[in-house]
Each structure stands twice: as structure tokens, then as C-alpha cells.
Amino acid sequence: RDPTLFFRSVPSSGALYPLEIYPIIFNVEGIAPGVYHYDALHHRLNLIRDDDVRAAVFQGGLSQEMFRTAPLVLVITGLFPRVQFKYVDRSYRYIMLEAGHLGQNLYLTATALDLAPCGVGAYFDDDFNRVIGVDGQQEMTVYIMCIGARQAA
């Protein structure tokens, strides 16, 4: 086995892992608010913006209340060049399938931590691409998940 290969817990066509995760943190204990990028290789968060983006996130999320109140919003992007060289026209399909696999893992993990996850399909792609600083062509938003505390029953 090649020791330079780095695998993840989500299935990926060709083990190319075209997804990136951008946590937007508003109110999480122990972590400063900001827009981060998850570095999967080193298992760490890298701060990319520390300004207040709540209004932009709320607007980009079609003014859905969960975007105003969620302590954490995960923006998942697809990096298309990572798969296009190999899968050409099937690249879009494979990225979307992988986003679904990742979304399921996020649901399972958040639920196991007694949190309330909510995958979101209604959002303005360009708004979120701007918030996280991606071009919307080579890398673009493909899935968003809000995560918060469970409501008392």
C-alpha cells in the first residue's frame, strides 16, 4: 500500500475526495466565530475569515430562520478538477453522490452527539460561494447543513 494515500470515512469514486468542508462558526464553545476550512489531512480548522457573516449567511439561506440561529453552518463544496480528469461527464454525478454520503455521516455524528442537524437544499449558491471565498466554477457549494442544539421536548 502507498503510505502517501490518505483515505476518509466517506466513500469516494477513485478515492479522489473532491469535497471540502467550510464550517461557519457563530456560537461554538472553545472556537472563535468565523469562517473556517477543514484541513482533512492534518485534522484541523484553518481560519479564512473572522468578520461577521451572519447577515450574508441568512440572506444566502433564503432568510430561513435556522441560518439566523444555528451556532454552526457547514458548507460543503465540490472541487471539480479533482475528478474531471478521470470521470469527465460523470464528475458532477459522483460529487453529488459523495455529498450525500458525507451528509449522512454528518447526520449520524451530530445525532450521536445529541445535536440537531438539518441539511438544506434551498440556498443561493453564489452567496455562499462568496462567503467562503470560492470561485463557483472550479469549486462550488453543493450541500449545506445547519447544526444546533436539540429543542427540549
PDB file of N, CA, C and O in Angstrom, residues 68-146:
ATOM      1  N   ARG A  68     -30.210  32.075  10.881  1.00  0.00           N
ATOM      2  CA  ARG A  68     -30.026  33.174  11.820  1.00  0.00           C
ATOM      3  C   ARG A  68     -29.643  32.646  13.209  1.00  0.00           C
ATOM      4  O   ARG A  68     -28.947  33.303  13.960  1.00  0.00           O
ATOM      5  N   THR A  69     -30.119  31.441  13.545  1.00  0.00           N
ATOM      6  CA  THR A  69     -29.966  30.942  14.911  1.00  0.00           C
ATOM      7  C   THR A  69     -28.965  29.806  15.083  1.00  0.00           C
ATOM      8  O   THR A  69     -28.527  29.555  16.205  1.00  0.00           O
ATOM      9  N   ALA A  70     -28.610  29.111  14.035  1.00  0.00           N
ATOM     10  CA  ALA A  70     -27.702  27.959  14.168  1.00  0.00           C
ATOM     11  C   ALA A  70     -26.325  28.399  14.648  1.00  0.00           C
ATOM     12  O   ALA A  70     -25.754  29.353  14.116  1.00  0.00           O
ATOM     13  N   PRO A  71     -25.766  27.690  15.620  1.00  0.00           N
ATOM     14  CA  PRO A  71     -24.413  28.019  16.060  1.00  0.00           C
ATOM     15  C   PRO A  71     -23.350  27.592  15.047  1.00  0.00           C
ATOM     16  O   PRO A  71     -22.245  28.112  15.044  1.00  0.00           O
ATOM     17  N   LEU A  72     -23.713  26.647  14.159  1.00  0.00           N
ATOM     18  CA  LEU A  72     -22.764  26.111  13.197  1.00  0.00           C
ATOM     19  C   LEU A  72     -23.465  25.859  11.870  1.00  0.00           C
ATOM     20  O   LEU A  72     -24.529  25.242  11.829  1.00  0.00           O
ATOM     21  N   VAL A  73     -22.860  26.336  10.796  1.00  0.00           N
ATOM     22  CA  VAL A  73     -23.342  26.056   9.441  1.00  0.00           C
ATOM     23  C   VAL A  73     -22.171  25.436   8.686  1.00  0.00           C
ATOM     24  O   VAL A  73     -21.087  26.025   8.621  1.00  0.00           O
ATOM     25  N   LEU A  74     -22.381  24.244   8.164  1.00  0.00           N
ATOM     26  CA  LEU A  74     -21.340  23.578   7.378  1.00  0.00           C
ATOM     27  C   LEU A  74     -21.645  23.755   5.900  1.00  0.00           C
ATOM     28  O   LEU A  74     -22.731  23.398   5.441  1.00  0.00           O
ATOM     29  N   VAL A  75     -20.697  24.316   5.183  1.00  0.00           N
ATOM     30  CA  VAL A  75     -20.825  24.475   3.740  1.00  0.00           C
ATOM     31  C   VAL A  75     -19.893  23.445   3.100  1.00  0.00           C
ATOM     32  O   VAL A  75     -18.689  23.455   3.358  1.00  0.00           O
ATOM     33  N   ILE A  76     -20.471  22.563   2.295  1.00  0.00           N
ATOM     34  CA  ILE A  76     -19.689  21.535   1.622  1.00  0.00           C
ATOM     35  C   ILE A  76     -19.570  21.938   0.161  1.00  0.00           C
ATOM     36  O   ILE A  76     -20.560  22.286  -0.485  1.00  0.00           O
ATOM     37  N   THR A  77     -18.355  21.921  -0.331  1.00  0.00           N
ATOM     38  CA  THR A  77     -18.118  22.279  -1.727  1.00  0.00           C
ATOM     39  C   THR A  77     -17.584  21.074  -2.489  1.00  0.00           C
ATOM     40  O   THR A  77     -17.037  20.145  -1.909  1.00  0.00           O
ATOM     41  N   GLY A  78     -17.743  21.145  -3.800  1.00  0.00           N
ATOM     42  CA  GLY A  78     -17.140  20.166  -4.694  1.00  0.00           C
ATOM     43  C   GLY A  78     -16.030  20.841  -5.475  1.00  0.00           C
ATOM     44  O   GLY A  78     -16.226  21.919  -6.022  1.00  0.00           O
ATOM     45  N   LEU A  79     -14.876  20.206  -5.480  1.00  0.00           N
ATOM     46  CA  LEU A  79     -13.731  20.680  -6.266  1.00  0.00           C
ATOM     47  C   LEU A  79     -13.694  19.829  -7.540  1.00  0.00           C
ATOM     48  O   LEU A  79     -13.164  18.724  -7.546  1.00  0.00           O
ATOM     49  N   PHE A  80     -14.268  20.353  -8.591  1.00  0.00           N
ATOM     50  CA  PHE A  80     -14.479  19.570  -9.806  1.00  0.00           C
ATOM     51  C   PHE A  80     -13.203  19.105 -10.504  1.00  0.00           C
ATOM     52  O   PHE A  80     -13.164  17.981 -11.012  1.00  0.00           O
ATOM     53  N   PRO A  81     -12.132  19.894 -10.551  1.00  0.00           N
ATOM     54  CA  PRO A  81     -10.928  19.400 -11.218  1.00  0.00           C
ATOM     55  C   PRO A  81     -10.356  18.112 -10.606  1.00  0.00           C
ATOM     56  O   PRO A  81      -9.676  17.356 -11.290  1.00  0.00           O
ATOM     57  N   ARG A  82     -10.662  17.839  -9.342  1.00  0.00           N
ATOM     58  CA  ARG A  82     -10.156  16.612  -8.713  1.00  0.00           C
ATOM     59  C   ARG A  82     -10.720  15.351  -9.342  1.00  0.00           C
ATOM     60  O   ARG A  82     -10.117  14.289  -9.229  1.00  0.00           O
ATOM     61  N   VAL A  83     -11.886  15.453  -9.972  1.00  0.00           N
ATOM     62  CA  VAL A  83     -12.486  14.257 -10.569  1.00  0.00           C
ATOM     63  C   VAL A  83     -12.635  14.344 -12.083  1.00  0.00           C
ATOM     64  O   VAL A  83     -12.722  13.312 -12.751  1.00  0.00           O
ATOM     65  N   GLN A  84     -12.648  15.545 -12.641  1.00  0.00           N
ATOM     66  CA  GLN A  84     -12.909  15.695 -14.070  1.00  0.00           C
ATOM     67  C   GLN A  84     -11.848  15.051 -14.945  1.00  0.00           C
ATOM     68  O   GLN A  84     -12.179  14.534 -16.017  1.00  0.00           O
ATOM     69  N   PHE A  85     -10.606  15.050 -14.504  1.00  0.00           N
ATOM     70  CA  PHE A  85      -9.555  14.456 -15.326  1.00  0.00           C
ATOM     71  C   PHE A  85      -9.801  12.959 -15.547  1.00  0.00           C
ATOM     72  O   PHE A  85      -9.413  12.399 -16.554  1.00  0.00           O
ATOM     73  N   LYS A  86     -10.500  12.349 -14.588  1.00  0.00           N
ATOM     74  CA  LYS A  86     -10.732  10.906 -14.658  1.00  0.00           C
ATOM     75  C   LYS A  86     -12.141  10.556 -15.116  1.00  0.00           C
ATOM     76  O   LYS A  86     -12.336   9.627 -15.896  1.00  0.00           O
ATOM     77  N   TYR A  87     -13.141  11.279 -14.617  1.00  0.00           N
ATOM     78  CA  TYR A  87     -14.527  10.897 -14.855  1.00  0.00           C
ATOM     79  C   TYR A  87     -15.273  11.805 -15.827  1.00  0.00           C
ATOM     80  O   TYR A  87     -16.436  11.552 -16.125  1.00  0.00           O
ATOM     81  N   VAL A  88     -14.667  12.856 -16.279  1.00  0.00           N
ATOM     82  CA  VAL A  88     -15.190  13.762 -17.296  1.00  0.00           C
ATOM     83  C   VAL A  88     -16.662  14.095 -17.043  1.00  0.00           C
ATOM     84  O   VAL A  88     -16.977  14.796 -16.098  1.00  0.00           O
ATOM     85  N   ASP A  89     -17.582  13.580 -17.872  1.00  0.00           N
ATOM     86  CA  ASP A  89     -19.001  13.927 -17.779  1.00  0.00           C
ATOM     87  C   ASP A  89     -19.696  13.360 -16.544  1.00  0.00           C
ATOM     88  O   ASP A  89     -20.755  13.834 -16.160  1.00  0.00           O
ATOM     89  N   ARG A  90     -19.134  12.368 -15.928  1.00  0.00           N
ATOM     90  CA  ARG A  90     -19.736  11.782 -14.735  1.00  0.00           C
ATOM     91  C   ARG A  90     -19.288  12.505 -13.454  1.00  0.00           C
ATOM     92  O   ARG A  90     -19.762  12.185 -12.360  1.00  0.00           O
ATOM     93  N   SER A  91     -18.427  13.455 -13.566  1.00  0.00           N
ATOM     94  CA  SER A  91     -17.881  14.153 -12.398  1.00  0.00           C
ATOM     95  C   SER A  91     -18.969  14.754 -11.522  1.00  0.00           C
ATOM     96  O   SER A  91     -18.951  14.603 -10.296  1.00  0.00           O
ATOM     97  N   TYR A  92     -19.914  15.439 -12.129  1.00  0.00           N
ATOM     98  CA  TYR A  92     -20.991  16.076 -11.359  1.00  0.00           C
ATOM     99  C   TYR A  92     -21.756  15.031 -10.559  1.00  0.00           C
ATOM    100  O   TYR A  92     -22.016  15.200  -9.367  1.00  0.00           O
ATOM    101  N   ARG A  93     -22.125  13.935 -11.209  1.00  0.00           N
ATOM    102  CA  ARG A  93     -22.866  12.861 -10.543  1.00  0.00           C
ATOM    103  C   ARG A  93     -22.087  12.323  -9.347  1.00  0.00           C
ATOM    104  O   ARG A  93     -22.632  12.144  -8.261  1.00  0.00           O
ATOM    105  N   TYR A  94     -20.805  12.058  -9.533  1.00  0.00           N
ATOM    106  CA  TYR A  94     -20.012  11.472  -8.454  1.00  0.00           C
ATOM    107  C   TYR A  94     -19.839  12.439  -7.289  1.00  0.00           C
ATOM    108  O   TYR A  94     -19.851  12.024  -6.127  1.00  0.00           O
ATOM    109  N   ILE A  95     -19.687  13.708  -7.578  1.00  0.00           N
ATOM    110  CA  ILE A  95     -19.577  14.693  -6.498  1.00  0.00           C
ATOM    111  C   ILE A  95     -20.886  14.760  -5.715  1.00  0.00           C
ATOM    112  O   ILE A  95     -20.881  14.817  -4.480  1.00  0.00           O
ATOM    113  N   MET A  96     -22.011  14.748  -6.405  1.00  0.00           N
ATOM    114  CA  MET A  96     -23.297  14.799  -5.704  1.00  0.00           C
ATOM    115  C   MET A  96     -23.531  13.538  -4.866  1.00  0.00           C
ATOM    116  O   MET A  96     -24.024  13.622  -3.727  1.00  0.00           O
ATOM    117  N   LEU A  97     -23.163  12.380  -5.393  1.00  0.00           N
ATOM    118  CA  LEU A  97     -23.283  11.148  -4.610  1.00  0.00           C
ATOM    119  C   LEU A  97     -22.421  11.223  -3.351  1.00  0.00           C
ATOM    120  O   LEU A  97     -22.854  10.870  -2.255  1.00  0.00           O
ATOM    121  N   GLU A  98     -21.204  11.697  -3.513  1.00  0.00           N
ATOM    122  CA  GLU A  98     -20.310  11.804  -2.365  1.00  0.00           C
ATOM    123  C   GLU A  98     -20.836  12.811  -1.342  1.00  0.00           C
ATOM    124  O   GLU A  98     -20.733  12.590  -0.132  1.00  0.00           O
ATOM    125  N   ALA A  99     -21.416  13.899  -1.813  1.00  0.00           N
ATOM    126  CA  ALA A  99     -22.011  14.877  -0.891  1.00  0.00           C
ATOM    127  C   ALA A  99     -23.122  14.221  -0.074  1.00  0.00           C
ATOM    128  O   ALA A  99     -23.267  14.479   1.124  1.00  0.00           O
ATOM    129  N   GLY A 100     -23.902  13.357  -0.699  1.00  0.00           N
ATOM    130  CA  GLY A 100     -24.938  12.628   0.026  1.00  0.00           C
ATOM    131  C   GLY A 100     -24.351  11.699   1.078  1.00  0.00           C
ATOM    132  O   GLY A 100     -24.861  11.611   2.202  1.00  0.00           O
ATOM    133  N   HIS A 101     -23.258  11.010   0.735  1.00  0.00           N
ATOM    134  CA  HIS A 101     -22.592  10.140   1.711  1.00  0.00           C
ATOM    135  C   HIS A 101     -22.077  10.952   2.895  1.00  0.00           C
ATOM    136  O   HIS A 101     -22.255  10.566   4.054  1.00  0.00           O
ATOM    137  N   LEU A 102     -21.460  12.074   2.602  1.00  0.00           N
ATOM    138  CA  LEU A 102     -20.936  12.936   3.672  1.00  0.00           C
ATOM    139  C   LEU A 102     -22.072  13.485   4.526  1.00  0.00           C
ATOM    140  O   LEU A 102     -21.984  13.506   5.760  1.00  0.00           O
ATOM    141  N   GLY A 103     -23.153  13.912   3.871  1.00  0.00           N
ATOM    142  CA  GLY A 103     -24.304  14.416   4.609  1.00  0.00           C
ATOM    143  C   GLY A 103     -24.839  13.380   5.585  1.00  0.00           C
ATOM    144  O   GLY A 103     -25.164  13.697   6.733  1.00  0.00           O
ATOM    145  N   GLN A 104     -24.919  12.135   5.152  1.00  0.00           N
ATOM    146  CA  GLN A 104     -25.391  11.068   6.038  1.00  0.00           C
ATOM    147  C   GLN A 104     -24.452  10.901   7.232  1.00  0.00           C
ATOM    148  O   GLN A 104     -24.898  10.768   8.370  1.00  0.00           O
ATOM    149  N   ASN A 105     -23.146  10.915   6.988  1.00  0.00           N
ATOM    150  CA  ASN A 105     -22.190  10.812   8.101  1.00  0.00           C
ATOM    151  C   ASN A 105     -22.343  11.980   9.068  1.00  0.00           C
ATOM    152  O   ASN A 105     -22.248  11.804  10.284  1.00  0.00           O
ATOM    153  N   LEU A 106     -22.579  13.175   8.534  1.00  0.00           N
ATOM    154  CA  LEU A 106     -22.769  14.346   9.397  1.00  0.00           C
ATOM    155  C   LEU A 106     -24.038  14.202  10.234  1.00  0.00           C
ATOM    156  O   LEU A 106     -24.050  14.531  11.419  1.00  0.00           O
ATOM    157  N   TYR A 107     -25.109  13.709   9.626  1.00  0.00           N
ATOM    158  CA  TYR A 107     -26.346  13.466  10.374  1.00  0.00           C
ATOM    159  C   TYR A 107     -26.110  12.478  11.510  1.00  0.00           C
ATOM    160  O   TYR A 107     -26.542  12.685  12.651  1.00  0.00           O
ATOM    161  N   LEU A 108     -25.445  11.378  11.197  1.00  0.00           N
ATOM    162  CA  LEU A 108     -25.194  10.343  12.204  1.00  0.00           C
ATOM    163  C   LEU A 108     -24.316  10.873  13.339  1.00  0.00           C
ATOM    164  O   LEU A 108     -24.587  10.624  14.517  1.00  0.00           O
ATOM    165  N   THR A 109     -23.275  11.599  12.990  1.00  0.00           N
ATOM    166  CA  THR A 109     -22.366  12.131  14.006  1.00  0.00           C
ATOM    167  C   THR A 109     -23.056  13.164  14.880  1.00  0.00           C
ATOM    168  O   THR A 109     -22.958  13.116  16.108  1.00  0.00           O
ATOM    169  N   ALA A 110     -23.757  14.107  14.263  1.00  0.00           N
ATOM    170  CA  ALA A 110     -24.448  15.143  15.041  1.00  0.00           C
ATOM    171  C   ALA A 110     -25.495  14.516  15.960  1.00  0.00           C
ATOM    172  O   ALA A 110     -25.605  14.892  17.140  1.00  0.00           O
ATOM    173  N   THR A 111     -26.239  13.553  15.450  1.00  0.00           N
ATOM    174  CA  THR A 111     -27.259  12.898  16.264  1.00  0.00           C
ATOM    175  C   THR A 111     -26.627  12.145  17.431  1.00  0.00           C
ATOM    176  O   THR A 111     -27.124  12.202  18.554  1.00  0.00           O
ATOM    177  N   ALA A 112     -25.508  11.471  17.180  1.00  0.00           N
ATOM    178  CA  ALA A 112     -24.808  10.757  18.250  1.00  0.00           C
ATOM    179  C   ALA A 112     -24.309  11.719  19.325  1.00  0.00           C
ATOM    180  O   ALA A 112     -24.190  11.349  20.490  1.00  0.00           O
ATOM    181  N   LEU A 113     -24.039  12.957  18.953  1.00  0.00           N
ATOM    182  CA  LEU A 113     -23.594  13.982  19.905  1.00  0.00           C
ATOM    183  C   LEU A 113     -24.774  14.735  20.518  1.00  0.00           C
ATOM    184  O   LEU A 113     -24.590  15.746  21.179  1.00  0.00           O
ATOM    185  N   ASP A 114     -25.977  14.240  20.263  1.00  0.00           N
ATOM    186  CA  ASP A 114     -27.222  14.837  20.764  1.00  0.00           C
ATOM    187  C   ASP A 114     -27.427  16.264  20.251  1.00  0.00           C
ATOM    188  O   ASP A 114     -27.926  17.141  20.950  1.00  0.00           O
ATOM    189  N   LEU A 115     -27.014  16.484  19.003  1.00  0.00           N
ATOM    190  CA  LEU A 115     -27.233  17.768  18.335  1.00  0.00           C
ATOM    191  C   LEU A 115     -28.338  17.603  17.301  1.00  0.00           C
ATOM    192  O   LEU A 115     -28.760  16.491  16.997  1.00  0.00           O
ATOM    193  N   ALA A 116     -28.787  18.714  16.750  1.00  0.00           N
ATOM    194  CA  ALA A 116     -29.872  18.712  15.778  1.00  0.00           C
ATOM    195  C   ALA A 116     -29.350  19.174  14.417  1.00  0.00           C
ATOM    196  O   ALA A 116     -29.167  20.366  14.194  1.00  0.00           O
ATOM    197  N   PRO A 117     -29.091  18.235  13.499  1.00  0.00           N
ATOM    198  CA  PRO A 117     -28.631  18.602  12.161  1.00  0.00           C
ATOM    199  C   PRO A 117     -29.814  18.848  11.215  1.00  0.00           C
ATOM    200  O   PRO A 117     -30.879  18.262  11.385  1.00  0.00           O
ATOM    201  N   CYS A 118     -29.621  19.721  10.248  1.00  0.00           N
ATOM    202  CA  CYS A 118     -30.637  19.943   9.226  1.00  0.00           C
ATOM    203  C   CYS A 118     -29.955  20.240   7.895  1.00  0.00           C
ATOM    204  O   CYS A 118     -29.353  21.299   7.724  1.00  0.00           O
ATOM    205  N   GLY A 119     -30.021  19.286   6.977  1.00  0.00           N
ATOM    206  CA  GLY A 119     -29.493  19.508   5.638  1.00  0.00           C
ATOM    207  C   GLY A 119     -30.389  20.487   4.898  1.00  0.00           C
ATOM    208  O   GLY A 119     -31.607  20.454   5.041  1.00  0.00           O
ATOM    209  N   VAL A 120     -29.774  21.364   4.115  1.00  0.00           N
ATOM    210  CA  VAL A 120     -30.514  22.428   3.448  1.00  0.00           C
ATOM    211  C   VAL A 120     -30.260  22.362   1.944  1.00  0.00           C
ATOM    212  O   VAL A 120     -29.117  22.290   1.506  1.00  0.00           O
ATOM    213  N   GLY A 121     -31.341  22.398   1.180  1.00  0.00           N
ATOM    214  CA  GLY A 121     -31.219  22.432  -0.266  1.00  0.00           C
ATOM    215  C   GLY A 121     -31.596  23.782  -0.850  1.00  0.00           C
ATOM    216  O   GLY A 121     -31.275  24.088  -1.988  1.00  0.00           O
ATOM    217  N   ALA A 122     -32.285  24.614  -0.059  1.00  0.00           N
ATOM    218  CA  ALA A 122     -32.744  25.920  -0.540  1.00  0.00           C
ATOM    219  C   ALA A 122     -31.781  27.007  -0.093  1.00  0.00           C
ATOM    220  O   ALA A 122     -31.793  27.435   1.054  1.00  0.00           O
ATOM    221  N   TYR A 123     -30.913  27.405  -0.998  1.00  0.00           N
ATOM    222  CA  TYR A 123     -29.939  28.468  -0.715  1.00  0.00           C
ATOM    223  C   TYR A 123     -29.440  29.030  -2.044  1.00  0.00           C
ATOM    224  O   TYR A 123     -29.581  28.389  -3.099  1.00  0.00           O
ATOM    225  N   PHE A 124     -28.878  30.225  -1.971  1.00  0.00           N
ATOM    226  CA  PHE A 124     -28.269  30.844  -3.154  1.00  0.00           C
ATOM    227  C   PHE A 124     -26.805  30.427  -3.212  1.00  0.00           C
ATOM    228  O   PHE A 124     -26.000  30.842  -2.370  1.00  0.00           O
ATOM    229  N   ASP A 125     -26.472  29.635  -4.216  1.00  0.00           N
ATOM    230  CA  ASP A 125     -25.110  29.128  -4.367  1.00  0.00           C
ATOM    231  C   ASP A 125     -24.075  30.251  -4.375  1.00  0.00           C
ATOM    232  O   ASP A 125     -23.070  30.167  -3.666  1.00  0.00           O
ATOM    233  N   ASP A 126     -24.309  31.260  -5.195  1.00  0.00           N
ATOM    234  CA  ASP A 126     -23.322  32.330  -5.344  1.00  0.00           C
ATOM    235  C   ASP A 126     -23.064  33.061  -4.032  1.00  0.00           C
ATOM    236  O   ASP A 126     -21.927  33.451  -3.748  1.00  0.00           O
ATOM    237  N   ASP A 127     -24.106  33.257  -3.224  1.00  0.00           N
ATOM    238  CA  ASP A 127     -23.922  33.929  -1.935  1.00  0.00           C
ATOM    239  C   ASP A 127     -22.985  33.132  -1.044  1.00  0.00           C
ATOM    240  O   ASP A 127     -22.077  33.684  -0.421  1.00  0.00           O
ATOM    241  N   PHE A 128     -23.207  31.819  -0.960  1.00  0.00           N
ATOM    242  CA  PHE A 128     -22.337  31.001  -0.113  1.00  0.00           C
ATOM    243  C   PHE A 128     -20.948  30.863  -0.706  1.00  0.00           C
ATOM    244  O   PHE A 128     -19.962  30.839   0.032  1.00  0.00           O
ATOM    245  N   ASN A 129     -20.836  30.784  -2.022  1.00  0.00           N
ATOM    246  CA  ASN A 129     -19.511  30.757  -2.640  1.00  0.00           C
ATOM    247  C   ASN A 129     -18.711  32.002  -2.250  1.00  0.00           C
ATOM    248  O   ASN A 129     -17.520  31.910  -1.940  1.00  0.00           O
ATOM    249  N   ARG A 130     -19.371  33.155  -2.242  1.00  0.00           N
ATOM    250  CA  ARG A 130     -18.689  34.398  -1.842  1.00  0.00           C
ATOM    251  C   ARG A 130     -18.295  34.381  -0.367  1.00  0.00           C
ATOM    252  O   ARG A 130     -17.187  34.791  -0.019  1.00  0.00           O
ATOM    253  N   VAL A 131     -19.195  33.922   0.494  1.00  0.00           N
ATOM    254  CA  VAL A 131     -18.907  33.904   1.937  1.00  0.00           C
ATOM    255  C   VAL A 131     -17.661  33.076   2.234  1.00  0.00           C
ATOM    256  O   VAL A 131     -16.822  33.476   3.039  1.00  0.00           O
ATOM    257  N   ILE A 132     -17.536  31.927   1.578  1.00  0.00           N
ATOM    258  CA  ILE A 132     -16.391  31.056   1.865  1.00  0.00           C
ATOM    259  C   ILE A 132     -15.198  31.314   0.946  1.00  0.00           C
ATOM    260  O   ILE A 132     -14.124  30.751   1.157  1.00  0.00           O
ATOM    261  N   GLY A 133     -15.384  32.153  -0.070  1.00  0.00           N
ATOM    262  CA  GLY A 133     -14.269  32.552  -0.924  1.00  0.00           C
ATOM    263  C   GLY A 133     -13.881  31.563  -2.002  1.00  0.00           C
ATOM    264  O   GLY A 133     -12.693  31.391  -2.296  1.00  0.00           O
ATOM    265  N   VAL A 134     -14.878  30.903  -2.608  1.00  0.00           N
ATOM    266  CA  VAL A 134     -14.575  30.009  -3.733  1.00  0.00           C
ATOM    267  C   VAL A 134     -15.146  30.608  -5.015  1.00  0.00           C
ATOM    268  O   VAL A 134     -16.046  31.443  -4.966  1.00  0.00           O
ATOM    269  N   ASP A 135     -14.640  30.160  -6.151  1.00  0.00           N
ATOM    270  CA  ASP A 135     -14.963  30.812  -7.421  1.00  0.00           C
ATOM    271  C   ASP A 135     -16.309  30.426  -8.037  1.00  0.00           C
ATOM    272  O   ASP A 135     -16.783  31.090  -8.952  1.00  0.00           O
ATOM    273  N   GLY A 136     -16.935  29.353  -7.594  1.00  0.00           N
ATOM    274  CA  GLY A 136     -18.219  28.944  -8.168  1.00  0.00           C
ATOM    275  C   GLY A 136     -18.090  28.253  -9.508  1.00  0.00           C
ATOM    276  O   GLY A 136     -19.101  27.887 -10.116  1.00  0.00           O
ATOM    277  N   GLN A 137     -16.884  28.045  -9.981  1.00  0.00           N
ATOM    278  CA  GLN A 137     -16.651  27.352 -11.246  1.00  0.00           C
ATOM    279  C   GLN A 137     -15.852  26.061 -11.007  1.00  0.00           C
ATOM    280  O   GLN A 137     -16.346  24.983 -11.254  1.00  0.00           O
ATOM    281  N   GLN A 138     -14.628  26.231 -10.525  1.00  0.00           N
ATOM    282  CA  GLN A 138     -13.791  25.068 -10.216  1.00  0.00           C
ATOM    283  C   GLN A 138     -14.214  24.430  -8.891  1.00  0.00           C
ATOM    284  O   GLN A 138     -14.158  23.222  -8.736  1.00  0.00           O
ATOM    285  N   GLU A 139     -14.619  25.285  -7.958  1.00  0.00           N
ATOM    286  CA  GLU A 139     -15.100  24.827  -6.650  1.00  0.00           C
ATOM    287  C   GLU A 139     -16.397  25.555  -6.349  1.00  0.00           C
ATOM    288  O   GLU A 139     -16.460  26.780  -6.467  1.00  0.00           O
ATOM    289  N   MET A 140     -17.414  24.793  -5.952  1.00  0.00           N
ATOM    290  CA  MET A 140     -18.714  25.415  -5.692  1.00  0.00           C
ATOM    291  C   MET A 140     -19.460  24.698  -4.571  1.00  0.00           C
ATOM    292  O   MET A 140     -19.231  23.523  -4.314  1.00  0.00           O
ATOM    293  N   THR A 141     -20.349  25.441  -3.940  1.00  0.00           N
ATOM    294  CA  THR A 141     -21.186  24.907  -2.884  1.00  0.00           C
ATOM    295  C   THR A 141     -22.126  23.851  -3.452  1.00  0.00           C
ATOM    296  O   THR A 141     -22.799  24.102  -4.456  1.00  0.00           O
ATOM    297  N   VAL A 142     -22.173  22.673  -2.789  1.00  0.00           N
ATOM    298  CA  VAL A 142     -23.065  21.603  -3.235  1.00  0.00           C
ATOM    299  C   VAL A 142     -24.003  21.118  -2.131  1.00  0.00           C
ATOM    300  O   VAL A 142     -24.970  20.405  -2.413  1.00  0.00           O
ATOM    301  N   TYR A 143     -23.735  21.469  -0.873  1.00  0.00           N
ATOM    302  CA  TYR A 143     -24.566  20.978   0.237  1.00  0.00           C
ATOM    303  C   TYR A 143     -24.314  21.889   1.432  1.00  0.00           C
ATOM    304  O   TYR A 143     -23.186  22.329   1.650  1.00  0.00           O
ATOM    305  N   ILE A 144     -25.372  22.141   2.182  1.00  0.00           N
ATOM    306  CA  ILE A 144     -25.245  22.948   3.397  1.00  0.00           C
ATOM    307  C   ILE A 144     -25.977  22.234   4.524  1.00  0.00           C
ATOM    308  O   ILE A 144     -27.046  21.652   4.308  1.00  0.00           O
ATOM    309  N   MET A 145     -25.391  22.275   5.708  1.00  0.00           N
ATOM    310  CA  MET A 145     -26.040  21.696   6.877  1.00  0.00           C
ATOM    311  C   MET A 145     -25.922  22.669   8.045  1.00  0.00           C
ATOM    312  O   MET A 145     -24.837  23.139   8.369  1.00  0.00           O
ATOM    313  N   CYS A 146     -27.069  22.969   8.651  1.00  0.00           N
ATOM    314  CA  CYS A 146     -27.101  23.741   9.892  1.00  0.00           C
ATOM    315  C   CYS A 146     -27.111  22.754  11.052  1.00  0.00           C
ATOM    316  O   CYS A 146     -27.797  21.732  10.983  1.00  0.00           O
TER     317      CYS A 146
END
